[in-house]
PDB file of C-alpha atoms in Angstrom:
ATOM      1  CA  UNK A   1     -58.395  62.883 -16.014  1.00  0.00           C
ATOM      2  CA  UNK A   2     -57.239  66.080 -18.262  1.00  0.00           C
ATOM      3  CA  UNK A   3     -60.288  67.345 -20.047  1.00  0.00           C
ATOM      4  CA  UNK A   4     -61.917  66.940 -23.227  1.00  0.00           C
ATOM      5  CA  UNK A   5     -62.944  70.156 -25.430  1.00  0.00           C
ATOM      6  CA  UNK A   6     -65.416  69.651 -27.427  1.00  0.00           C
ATOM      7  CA  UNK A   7     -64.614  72.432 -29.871  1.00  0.00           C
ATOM      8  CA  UNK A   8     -67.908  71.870 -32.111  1.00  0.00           C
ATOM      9  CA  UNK A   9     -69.786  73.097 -29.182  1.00  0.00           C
ATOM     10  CA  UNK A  10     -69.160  76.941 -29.113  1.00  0.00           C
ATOM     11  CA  UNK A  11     -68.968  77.681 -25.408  1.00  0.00           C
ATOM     12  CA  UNK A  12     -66.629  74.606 -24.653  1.00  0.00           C
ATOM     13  CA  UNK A  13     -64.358  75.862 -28.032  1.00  0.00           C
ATOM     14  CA  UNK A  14     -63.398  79.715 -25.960  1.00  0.00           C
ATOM     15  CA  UNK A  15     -62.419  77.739 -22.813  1.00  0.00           C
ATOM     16  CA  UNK A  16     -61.017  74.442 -24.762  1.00  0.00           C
ATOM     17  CA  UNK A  17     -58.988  77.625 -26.610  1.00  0.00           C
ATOM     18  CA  UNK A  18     -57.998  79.612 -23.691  1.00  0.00           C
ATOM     19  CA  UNK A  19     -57.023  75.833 -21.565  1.00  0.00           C
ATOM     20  CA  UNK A  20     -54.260  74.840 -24.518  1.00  0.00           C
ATOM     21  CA  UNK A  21     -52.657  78.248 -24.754  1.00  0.00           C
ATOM     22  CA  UNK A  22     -52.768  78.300 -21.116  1.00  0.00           C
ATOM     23  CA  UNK A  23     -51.211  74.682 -21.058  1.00  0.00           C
ATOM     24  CA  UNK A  24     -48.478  75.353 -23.918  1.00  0.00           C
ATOM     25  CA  UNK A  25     -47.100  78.458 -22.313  1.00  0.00           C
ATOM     26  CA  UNK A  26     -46.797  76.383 -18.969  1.00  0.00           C
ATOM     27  CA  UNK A  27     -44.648  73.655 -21.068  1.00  0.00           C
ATOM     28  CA  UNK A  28     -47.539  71.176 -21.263  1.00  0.00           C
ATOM     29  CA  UNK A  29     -48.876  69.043 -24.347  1.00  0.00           C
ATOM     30  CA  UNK A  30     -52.192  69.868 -26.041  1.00  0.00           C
ATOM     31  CA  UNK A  31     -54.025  67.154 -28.558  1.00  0.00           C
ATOM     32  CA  UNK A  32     -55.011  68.976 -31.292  1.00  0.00           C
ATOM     33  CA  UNK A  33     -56.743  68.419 -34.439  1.00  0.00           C
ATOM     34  CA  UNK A  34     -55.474  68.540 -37.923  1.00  0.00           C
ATOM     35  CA  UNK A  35     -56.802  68.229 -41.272  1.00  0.00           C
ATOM     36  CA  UNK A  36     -55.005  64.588 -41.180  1.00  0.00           C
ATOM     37  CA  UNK A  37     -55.037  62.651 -37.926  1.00  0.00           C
ATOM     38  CA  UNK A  38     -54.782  64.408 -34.344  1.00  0.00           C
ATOM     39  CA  UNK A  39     -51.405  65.688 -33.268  1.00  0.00           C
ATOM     40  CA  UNK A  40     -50.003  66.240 -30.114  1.00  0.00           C
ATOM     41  CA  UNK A  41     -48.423  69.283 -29.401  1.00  0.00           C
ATOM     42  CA  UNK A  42     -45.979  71.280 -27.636  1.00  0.00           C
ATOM     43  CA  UNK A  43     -44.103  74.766 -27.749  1.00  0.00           C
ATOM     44  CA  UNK A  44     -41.256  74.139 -30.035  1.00  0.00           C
ATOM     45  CA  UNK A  45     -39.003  76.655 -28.340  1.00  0.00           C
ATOM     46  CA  UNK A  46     -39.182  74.761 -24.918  1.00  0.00           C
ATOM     47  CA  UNK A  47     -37.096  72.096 -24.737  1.00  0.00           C
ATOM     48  CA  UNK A  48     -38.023  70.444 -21.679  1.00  0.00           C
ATOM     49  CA  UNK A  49     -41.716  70.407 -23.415  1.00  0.00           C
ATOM     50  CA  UNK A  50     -40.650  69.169 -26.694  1.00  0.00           C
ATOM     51  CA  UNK A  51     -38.805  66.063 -24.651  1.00  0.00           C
ATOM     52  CA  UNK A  52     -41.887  65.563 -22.576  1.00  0.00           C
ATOM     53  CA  UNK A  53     -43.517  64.936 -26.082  1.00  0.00           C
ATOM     54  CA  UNK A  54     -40.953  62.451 -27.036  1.00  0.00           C
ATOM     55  CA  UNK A  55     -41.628  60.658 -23.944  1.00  0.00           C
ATOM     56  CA  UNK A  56     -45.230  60.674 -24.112  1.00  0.00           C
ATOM     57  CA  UNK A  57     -44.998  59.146 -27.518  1.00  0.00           C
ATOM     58  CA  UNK A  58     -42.199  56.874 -25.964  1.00  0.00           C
ATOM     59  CA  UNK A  59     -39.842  58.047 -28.440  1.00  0.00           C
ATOM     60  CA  UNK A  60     -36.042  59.328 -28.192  1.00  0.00           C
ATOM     61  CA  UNK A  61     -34.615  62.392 -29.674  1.00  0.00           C
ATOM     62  CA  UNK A  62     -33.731  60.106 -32.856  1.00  0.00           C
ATOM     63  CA  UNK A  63     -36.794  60.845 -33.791  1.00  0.00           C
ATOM     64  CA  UNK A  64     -37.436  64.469 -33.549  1.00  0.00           C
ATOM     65  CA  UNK A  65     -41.037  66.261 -34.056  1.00  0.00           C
ATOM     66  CA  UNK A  66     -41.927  68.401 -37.338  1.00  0.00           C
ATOM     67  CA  UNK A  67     -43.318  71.899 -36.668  1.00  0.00           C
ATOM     68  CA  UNK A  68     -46.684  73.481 -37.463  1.00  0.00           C
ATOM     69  CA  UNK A  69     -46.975  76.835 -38.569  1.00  0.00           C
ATOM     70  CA  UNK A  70     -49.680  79.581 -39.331  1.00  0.00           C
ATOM     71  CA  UNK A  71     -48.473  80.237 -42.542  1.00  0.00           C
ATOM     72  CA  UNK A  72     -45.226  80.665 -45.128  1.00  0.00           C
ATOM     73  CA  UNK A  73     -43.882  83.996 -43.095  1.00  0.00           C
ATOM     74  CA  UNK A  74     -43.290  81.560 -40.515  1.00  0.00           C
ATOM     75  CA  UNK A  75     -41.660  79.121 -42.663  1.00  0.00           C
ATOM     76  CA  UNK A  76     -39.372  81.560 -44.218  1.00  0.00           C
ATOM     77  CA  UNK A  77     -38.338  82.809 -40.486  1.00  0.00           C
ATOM     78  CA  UNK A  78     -37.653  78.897 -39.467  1.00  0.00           C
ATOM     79  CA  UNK A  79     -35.435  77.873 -42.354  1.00  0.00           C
ATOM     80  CA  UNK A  80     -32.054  79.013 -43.901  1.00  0.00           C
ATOM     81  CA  UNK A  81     -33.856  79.086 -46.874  1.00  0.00           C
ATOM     82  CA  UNK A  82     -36.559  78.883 -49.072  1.00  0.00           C
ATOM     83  CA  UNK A  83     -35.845  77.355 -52.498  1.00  0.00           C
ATOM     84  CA  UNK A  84     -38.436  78.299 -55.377  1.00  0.00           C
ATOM     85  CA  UNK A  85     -39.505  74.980 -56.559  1.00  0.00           C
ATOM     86  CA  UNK A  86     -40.332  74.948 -52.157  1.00  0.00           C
ATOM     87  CA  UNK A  87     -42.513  78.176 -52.633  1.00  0.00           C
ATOM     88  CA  UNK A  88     -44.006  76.154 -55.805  1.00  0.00           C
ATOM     89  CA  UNK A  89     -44.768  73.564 -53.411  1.00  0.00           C
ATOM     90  CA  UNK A  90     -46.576  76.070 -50.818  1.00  0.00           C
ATOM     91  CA  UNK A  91     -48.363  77.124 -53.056  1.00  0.00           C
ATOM     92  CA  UNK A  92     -49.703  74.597 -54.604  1.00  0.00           C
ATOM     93  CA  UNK A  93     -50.280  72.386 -51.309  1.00  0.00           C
ATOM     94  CA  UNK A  94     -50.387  74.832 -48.441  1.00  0.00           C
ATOM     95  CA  UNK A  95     -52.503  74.763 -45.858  1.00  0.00           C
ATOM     96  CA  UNK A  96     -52.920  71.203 -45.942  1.00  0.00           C
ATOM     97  CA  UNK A  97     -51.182  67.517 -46.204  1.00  0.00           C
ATOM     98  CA  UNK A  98     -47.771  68.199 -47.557  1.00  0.00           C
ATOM     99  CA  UNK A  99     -44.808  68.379 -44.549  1.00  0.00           C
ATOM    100  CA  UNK A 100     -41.042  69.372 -45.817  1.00  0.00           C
ATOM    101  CA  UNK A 101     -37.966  69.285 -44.550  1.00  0.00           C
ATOM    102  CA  UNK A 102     -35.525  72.077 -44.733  1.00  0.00           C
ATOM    103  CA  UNK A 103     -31.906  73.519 -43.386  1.00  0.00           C
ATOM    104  CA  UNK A 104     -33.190  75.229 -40.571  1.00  0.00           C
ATOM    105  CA  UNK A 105     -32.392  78.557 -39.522  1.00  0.00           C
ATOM    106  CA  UNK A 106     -28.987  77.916 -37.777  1.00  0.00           C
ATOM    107  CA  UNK A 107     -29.764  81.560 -35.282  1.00  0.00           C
ATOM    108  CA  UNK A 108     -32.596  79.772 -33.707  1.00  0.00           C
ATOM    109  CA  UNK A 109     -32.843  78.754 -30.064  1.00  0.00           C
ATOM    110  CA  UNK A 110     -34.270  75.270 -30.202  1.00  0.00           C
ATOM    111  CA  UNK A 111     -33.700  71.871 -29.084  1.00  0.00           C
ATOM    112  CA  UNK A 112     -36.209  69.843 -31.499  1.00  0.00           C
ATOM    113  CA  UNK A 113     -33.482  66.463 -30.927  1.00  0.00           C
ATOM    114  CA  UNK A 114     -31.457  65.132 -33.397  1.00  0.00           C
ATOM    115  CA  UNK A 115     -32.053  66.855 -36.461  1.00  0.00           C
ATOM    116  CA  UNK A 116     -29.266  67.167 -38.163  1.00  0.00           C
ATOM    117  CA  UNK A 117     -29.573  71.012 -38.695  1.00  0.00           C
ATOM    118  CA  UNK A 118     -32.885  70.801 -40.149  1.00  0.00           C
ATOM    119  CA  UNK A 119     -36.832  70.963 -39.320  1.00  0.00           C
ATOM    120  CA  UNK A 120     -40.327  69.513 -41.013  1.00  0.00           C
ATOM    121  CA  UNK A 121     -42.242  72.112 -41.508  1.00  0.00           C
ATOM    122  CA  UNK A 122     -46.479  71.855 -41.894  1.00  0.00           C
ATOM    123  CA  UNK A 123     -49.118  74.483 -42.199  1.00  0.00           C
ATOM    124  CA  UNK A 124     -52.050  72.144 -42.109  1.00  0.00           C
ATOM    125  CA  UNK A 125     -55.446  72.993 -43.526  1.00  0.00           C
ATOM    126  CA  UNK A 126     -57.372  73.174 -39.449  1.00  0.00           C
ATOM    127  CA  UNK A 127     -59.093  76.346 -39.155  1.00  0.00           C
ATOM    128  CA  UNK A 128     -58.866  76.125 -34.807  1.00  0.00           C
ATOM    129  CA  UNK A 129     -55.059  74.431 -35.025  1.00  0.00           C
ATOM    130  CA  UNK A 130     -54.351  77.643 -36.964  1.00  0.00           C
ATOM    131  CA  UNK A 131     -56.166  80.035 -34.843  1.00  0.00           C
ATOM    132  CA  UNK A 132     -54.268  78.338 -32.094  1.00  0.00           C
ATOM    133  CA  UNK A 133     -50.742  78.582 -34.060  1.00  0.00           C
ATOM    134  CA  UNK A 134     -51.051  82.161 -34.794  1.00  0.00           C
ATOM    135  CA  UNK A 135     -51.403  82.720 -30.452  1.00  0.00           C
ATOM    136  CA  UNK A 136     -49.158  80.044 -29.437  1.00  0.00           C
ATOM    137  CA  UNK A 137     -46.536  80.439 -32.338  1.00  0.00           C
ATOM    138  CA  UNK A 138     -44.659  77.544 -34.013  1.00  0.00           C
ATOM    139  CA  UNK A 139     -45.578  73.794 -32.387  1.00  0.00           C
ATOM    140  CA  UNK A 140     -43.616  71.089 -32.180  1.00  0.00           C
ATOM    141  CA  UNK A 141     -46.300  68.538 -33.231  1.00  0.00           C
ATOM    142  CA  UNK A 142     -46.114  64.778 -34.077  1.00  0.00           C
ATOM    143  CA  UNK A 143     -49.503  62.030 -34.188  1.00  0.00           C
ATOM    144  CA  UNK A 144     -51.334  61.699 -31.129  1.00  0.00           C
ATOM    145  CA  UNK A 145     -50.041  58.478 -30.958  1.00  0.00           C
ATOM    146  CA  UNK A 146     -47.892  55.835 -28.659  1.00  0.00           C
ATOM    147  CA  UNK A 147     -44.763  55.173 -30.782  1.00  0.00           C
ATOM    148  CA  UNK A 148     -45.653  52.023 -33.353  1.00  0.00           C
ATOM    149  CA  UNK A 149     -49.356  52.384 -32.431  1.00  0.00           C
ATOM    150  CA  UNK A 150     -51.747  53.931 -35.114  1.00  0.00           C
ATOM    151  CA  UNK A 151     -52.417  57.467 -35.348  1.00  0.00           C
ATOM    152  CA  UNK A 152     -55.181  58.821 -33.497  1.00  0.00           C
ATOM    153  CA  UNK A 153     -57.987  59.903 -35.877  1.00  0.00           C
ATOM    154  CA  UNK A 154     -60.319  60.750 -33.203  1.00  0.00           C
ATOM    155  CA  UNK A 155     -59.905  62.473 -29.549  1.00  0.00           C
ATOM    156  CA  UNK A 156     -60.855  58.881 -28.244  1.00  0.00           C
ATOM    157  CA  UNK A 157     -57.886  57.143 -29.872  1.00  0.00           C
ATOM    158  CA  UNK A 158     -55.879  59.557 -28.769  1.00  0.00           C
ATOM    159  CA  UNK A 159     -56.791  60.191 -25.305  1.00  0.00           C
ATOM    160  CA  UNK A 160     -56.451  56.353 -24.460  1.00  0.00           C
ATOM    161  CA  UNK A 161     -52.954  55.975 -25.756  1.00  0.00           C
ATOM    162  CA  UNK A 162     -51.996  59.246 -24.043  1.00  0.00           C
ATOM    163  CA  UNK A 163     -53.942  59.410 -20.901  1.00  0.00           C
ATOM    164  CA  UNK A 164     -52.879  62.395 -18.505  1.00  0.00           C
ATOM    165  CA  UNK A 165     -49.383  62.195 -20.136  1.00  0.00           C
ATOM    166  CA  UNK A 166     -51.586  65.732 -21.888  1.00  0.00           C
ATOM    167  CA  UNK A 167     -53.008  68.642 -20.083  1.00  0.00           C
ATOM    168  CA  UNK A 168     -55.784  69.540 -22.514  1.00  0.00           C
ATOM    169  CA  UNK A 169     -57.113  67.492 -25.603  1.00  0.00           C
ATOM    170  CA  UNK A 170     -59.017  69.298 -28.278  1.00  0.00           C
ATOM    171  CA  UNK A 171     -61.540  67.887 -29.808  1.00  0.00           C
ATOM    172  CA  UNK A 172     -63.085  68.732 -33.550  1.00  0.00           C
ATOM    173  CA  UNK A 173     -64.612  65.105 -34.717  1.00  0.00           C
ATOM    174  CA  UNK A 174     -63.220  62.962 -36.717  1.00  0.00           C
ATOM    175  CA  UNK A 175     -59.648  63.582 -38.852  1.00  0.00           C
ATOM    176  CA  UNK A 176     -60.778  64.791 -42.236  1.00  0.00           C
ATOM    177  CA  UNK A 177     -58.217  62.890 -44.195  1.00  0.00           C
ATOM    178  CA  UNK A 178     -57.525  59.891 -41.508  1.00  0.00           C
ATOM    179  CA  UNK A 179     -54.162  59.144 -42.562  1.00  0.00           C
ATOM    180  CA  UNK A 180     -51.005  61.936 -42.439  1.00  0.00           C
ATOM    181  CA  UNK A 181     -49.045  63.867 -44.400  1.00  0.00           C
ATOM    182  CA  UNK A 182     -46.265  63.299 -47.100  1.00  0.00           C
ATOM    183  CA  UNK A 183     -42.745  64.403 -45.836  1.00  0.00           C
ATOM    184  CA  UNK A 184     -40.669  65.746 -48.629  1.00  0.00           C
ATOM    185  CA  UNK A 185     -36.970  66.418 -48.289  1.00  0.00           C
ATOM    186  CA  UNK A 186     -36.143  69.402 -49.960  1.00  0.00           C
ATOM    187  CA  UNK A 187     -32.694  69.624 -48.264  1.00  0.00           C
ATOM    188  CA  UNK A 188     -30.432  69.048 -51.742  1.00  0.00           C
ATOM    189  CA  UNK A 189     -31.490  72.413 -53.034  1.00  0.00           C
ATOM    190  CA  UNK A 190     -29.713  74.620 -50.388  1.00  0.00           C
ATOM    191  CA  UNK A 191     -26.125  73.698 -51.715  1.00  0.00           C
ATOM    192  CA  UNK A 192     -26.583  70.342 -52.677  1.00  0.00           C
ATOM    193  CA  UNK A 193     -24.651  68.582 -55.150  1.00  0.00           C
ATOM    194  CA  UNK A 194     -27.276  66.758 -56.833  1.00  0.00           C
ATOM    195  CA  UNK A 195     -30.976  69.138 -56.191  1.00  0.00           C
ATOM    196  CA  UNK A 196     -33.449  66.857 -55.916  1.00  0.00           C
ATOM    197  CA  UNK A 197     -36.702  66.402 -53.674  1.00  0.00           C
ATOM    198  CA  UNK A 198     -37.218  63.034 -52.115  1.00  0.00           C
ATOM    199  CA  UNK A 199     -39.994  61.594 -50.927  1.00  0.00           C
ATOM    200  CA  UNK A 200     -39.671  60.435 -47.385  1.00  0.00           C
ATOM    201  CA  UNK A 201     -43.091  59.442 -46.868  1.00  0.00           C
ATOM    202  CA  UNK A 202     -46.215  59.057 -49.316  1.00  0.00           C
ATOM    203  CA  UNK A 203     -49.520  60.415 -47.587  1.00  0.00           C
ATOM    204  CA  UNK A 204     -52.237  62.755 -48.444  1.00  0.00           C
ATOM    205  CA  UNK A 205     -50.306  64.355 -51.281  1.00  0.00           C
ATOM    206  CA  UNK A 206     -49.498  61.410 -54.371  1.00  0.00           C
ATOM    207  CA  UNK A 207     -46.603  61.413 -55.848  1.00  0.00           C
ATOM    208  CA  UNK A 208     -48.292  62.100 -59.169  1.00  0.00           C
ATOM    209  CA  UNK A 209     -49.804  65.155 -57.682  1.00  0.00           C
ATOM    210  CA  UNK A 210     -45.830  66.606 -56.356  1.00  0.00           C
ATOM    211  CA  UNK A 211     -44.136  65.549 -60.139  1.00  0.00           C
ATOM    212  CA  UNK A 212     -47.048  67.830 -61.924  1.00  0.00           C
ATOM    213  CA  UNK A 213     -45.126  70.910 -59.512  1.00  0.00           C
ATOM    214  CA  UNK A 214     -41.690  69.537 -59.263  1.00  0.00           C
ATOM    215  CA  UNK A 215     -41.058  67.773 -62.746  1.00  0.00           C
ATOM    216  CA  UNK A 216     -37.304  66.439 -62.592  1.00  0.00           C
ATOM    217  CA  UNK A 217     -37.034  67.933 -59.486  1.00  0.00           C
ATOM    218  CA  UNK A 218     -38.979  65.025 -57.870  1.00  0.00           C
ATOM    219  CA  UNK A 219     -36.917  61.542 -57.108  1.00  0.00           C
ATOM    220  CA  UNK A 220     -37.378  59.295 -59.733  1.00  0.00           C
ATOM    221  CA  UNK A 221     -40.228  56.967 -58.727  1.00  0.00           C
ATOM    222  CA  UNK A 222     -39.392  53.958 -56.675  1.00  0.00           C
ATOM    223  CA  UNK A 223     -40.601  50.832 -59.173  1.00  0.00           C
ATOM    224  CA  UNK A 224     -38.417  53.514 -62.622  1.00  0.00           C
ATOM    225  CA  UNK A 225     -35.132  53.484 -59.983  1.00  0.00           C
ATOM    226  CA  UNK A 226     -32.984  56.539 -60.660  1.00  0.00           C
ATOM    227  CA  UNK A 227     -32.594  57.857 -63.551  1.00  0.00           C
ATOM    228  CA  UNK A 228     -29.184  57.696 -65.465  1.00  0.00           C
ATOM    229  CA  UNK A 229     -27.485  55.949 -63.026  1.00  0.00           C
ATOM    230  CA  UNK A 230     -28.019  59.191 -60.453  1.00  0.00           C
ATOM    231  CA  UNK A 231     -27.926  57.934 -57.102  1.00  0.00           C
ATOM    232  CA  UNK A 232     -30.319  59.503 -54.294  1.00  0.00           C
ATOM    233  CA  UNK A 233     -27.453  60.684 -51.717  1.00  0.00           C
ATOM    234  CA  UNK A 234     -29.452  63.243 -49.928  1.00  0.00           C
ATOM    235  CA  UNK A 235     -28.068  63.818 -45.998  1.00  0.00           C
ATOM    236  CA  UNK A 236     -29.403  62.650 -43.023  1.00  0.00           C
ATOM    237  CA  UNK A 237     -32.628  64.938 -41.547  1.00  0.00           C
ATOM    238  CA  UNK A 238     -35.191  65.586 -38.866  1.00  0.00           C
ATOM    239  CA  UNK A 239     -37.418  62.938 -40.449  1.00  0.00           C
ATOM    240  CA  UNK A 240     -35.047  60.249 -41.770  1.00  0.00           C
ATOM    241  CA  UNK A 241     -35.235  58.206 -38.676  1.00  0.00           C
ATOM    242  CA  UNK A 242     -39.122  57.145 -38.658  1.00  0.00           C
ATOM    243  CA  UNK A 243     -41.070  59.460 -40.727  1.00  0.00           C
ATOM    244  CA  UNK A 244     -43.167  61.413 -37.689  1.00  0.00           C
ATOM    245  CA  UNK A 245     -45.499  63.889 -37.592  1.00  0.00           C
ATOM    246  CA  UNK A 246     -49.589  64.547 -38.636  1.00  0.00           C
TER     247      UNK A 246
END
């Protein structure tokens, strides 16, 4: 069976460490902890890896994985661009539960599946997943889950729906928040027609909480419908298909 690390226990966090960079640059997965369920994980610049995720999770490249970063200088060197009402959103939510999607950087080398020119990007609010990051680089990262199972919000839950499919799990007790992330797609404000932020999927970040940054930049709420008669046309993107990731 691939090991557990129990990274609350000093001596097994060096070696749990030094196993899932080991694994990662060897194209394996990793289980890792974030500050919202467990995430599995692989190096988002190897695309044999990133498909072995989507197979672990049984899930095609329709469905393509967000990516975790260490922090916004990442960000900025992953995307085309970065809007300001996006650095508003950094900096009011980063590190922690808010995942958005953005025109990626069209020089990159990458093979995340079919995103439609664009990546979900996360800096999440896990002291060892960033320690990890900042070695590893950007992760290709969705819930430690079997596709249409529930996320994993301990190593337990994840390790029995992913078995050996993962060379090294990581283990740091339960998920803080226990359910994931909002996805925001930000896409419209790099030479949209109509700039507006949708919400793709509610999570640890309300609504409420994004429209006290965003104002009219946010989507008009579901049950108010748009407003005007504006219509909500923004294009297809990495996490249209089934919103994904921790």
């Amino acid at each position: 069976m691939s090991p557990v690390y129990d990274c609350r226990d000093e001596s097994q966090l060096l070696s749990g460490m030094r196993h899932a960079r080991q694994a990662i640059g060897r194209g394996e997965l990793v289980v890792l902890p974030t500050d919202t369920v467990y995430g599995i994980a692989a190096d988002a610049f190897n695309a044999r890896a990133v498909a072995g995720l989507l197979e672990a999770k049984g899930r095609g490249r329709q469905q393509p994985p967000p990516v975790l970063v260490p922090g916004v200088g990442t960000l900025r060197a992953l995307v085309a661009e970065v809007p300001t009402a996006v650095d508003d959103l950094v900096h009011a939510f980063w590190p922690g539960g808010l995942t958005i999607v953005l025109p990626a950087q069209p020089s990159l080398s990458w093979d995340l599946g079919d995103t439609h020119g664009t990546v979900a990007v996360r800096m999440p609010a896990q002291n060892l997943t960033l320690e990890l990051l900042e070695e590893t680089g950007p992760l290709a990262v969705s819930s430690a889950n079997r596709t249409g199972m529930p996320a994993a919000v301990s190593i337990d839950e994840a390790r029995d729906m992913l078995g050996d499919s993962v060379a090294v799990y990581l283990d740091a007790g339960p998920s803080e928040w226990g359910f994931a992330s909002t996805i925001v797609d930000a896409t419209s404000l790099v030479g949209g027609s109509e700039p507006l932020i949708r919400v793709l999927r509610e999570g640890t970040i309300s609504r409420a909480r994004l429209r006290e940054v965003l104002g009219d930049l946010l989507e008009p709420d579901p049950e108010t419908g748009p407003a005007d008669g504006a219509a909500s046309s923004a294009p297809d993107t990495a996490a249209d298909a089934e919103a994904p990731g921790p």
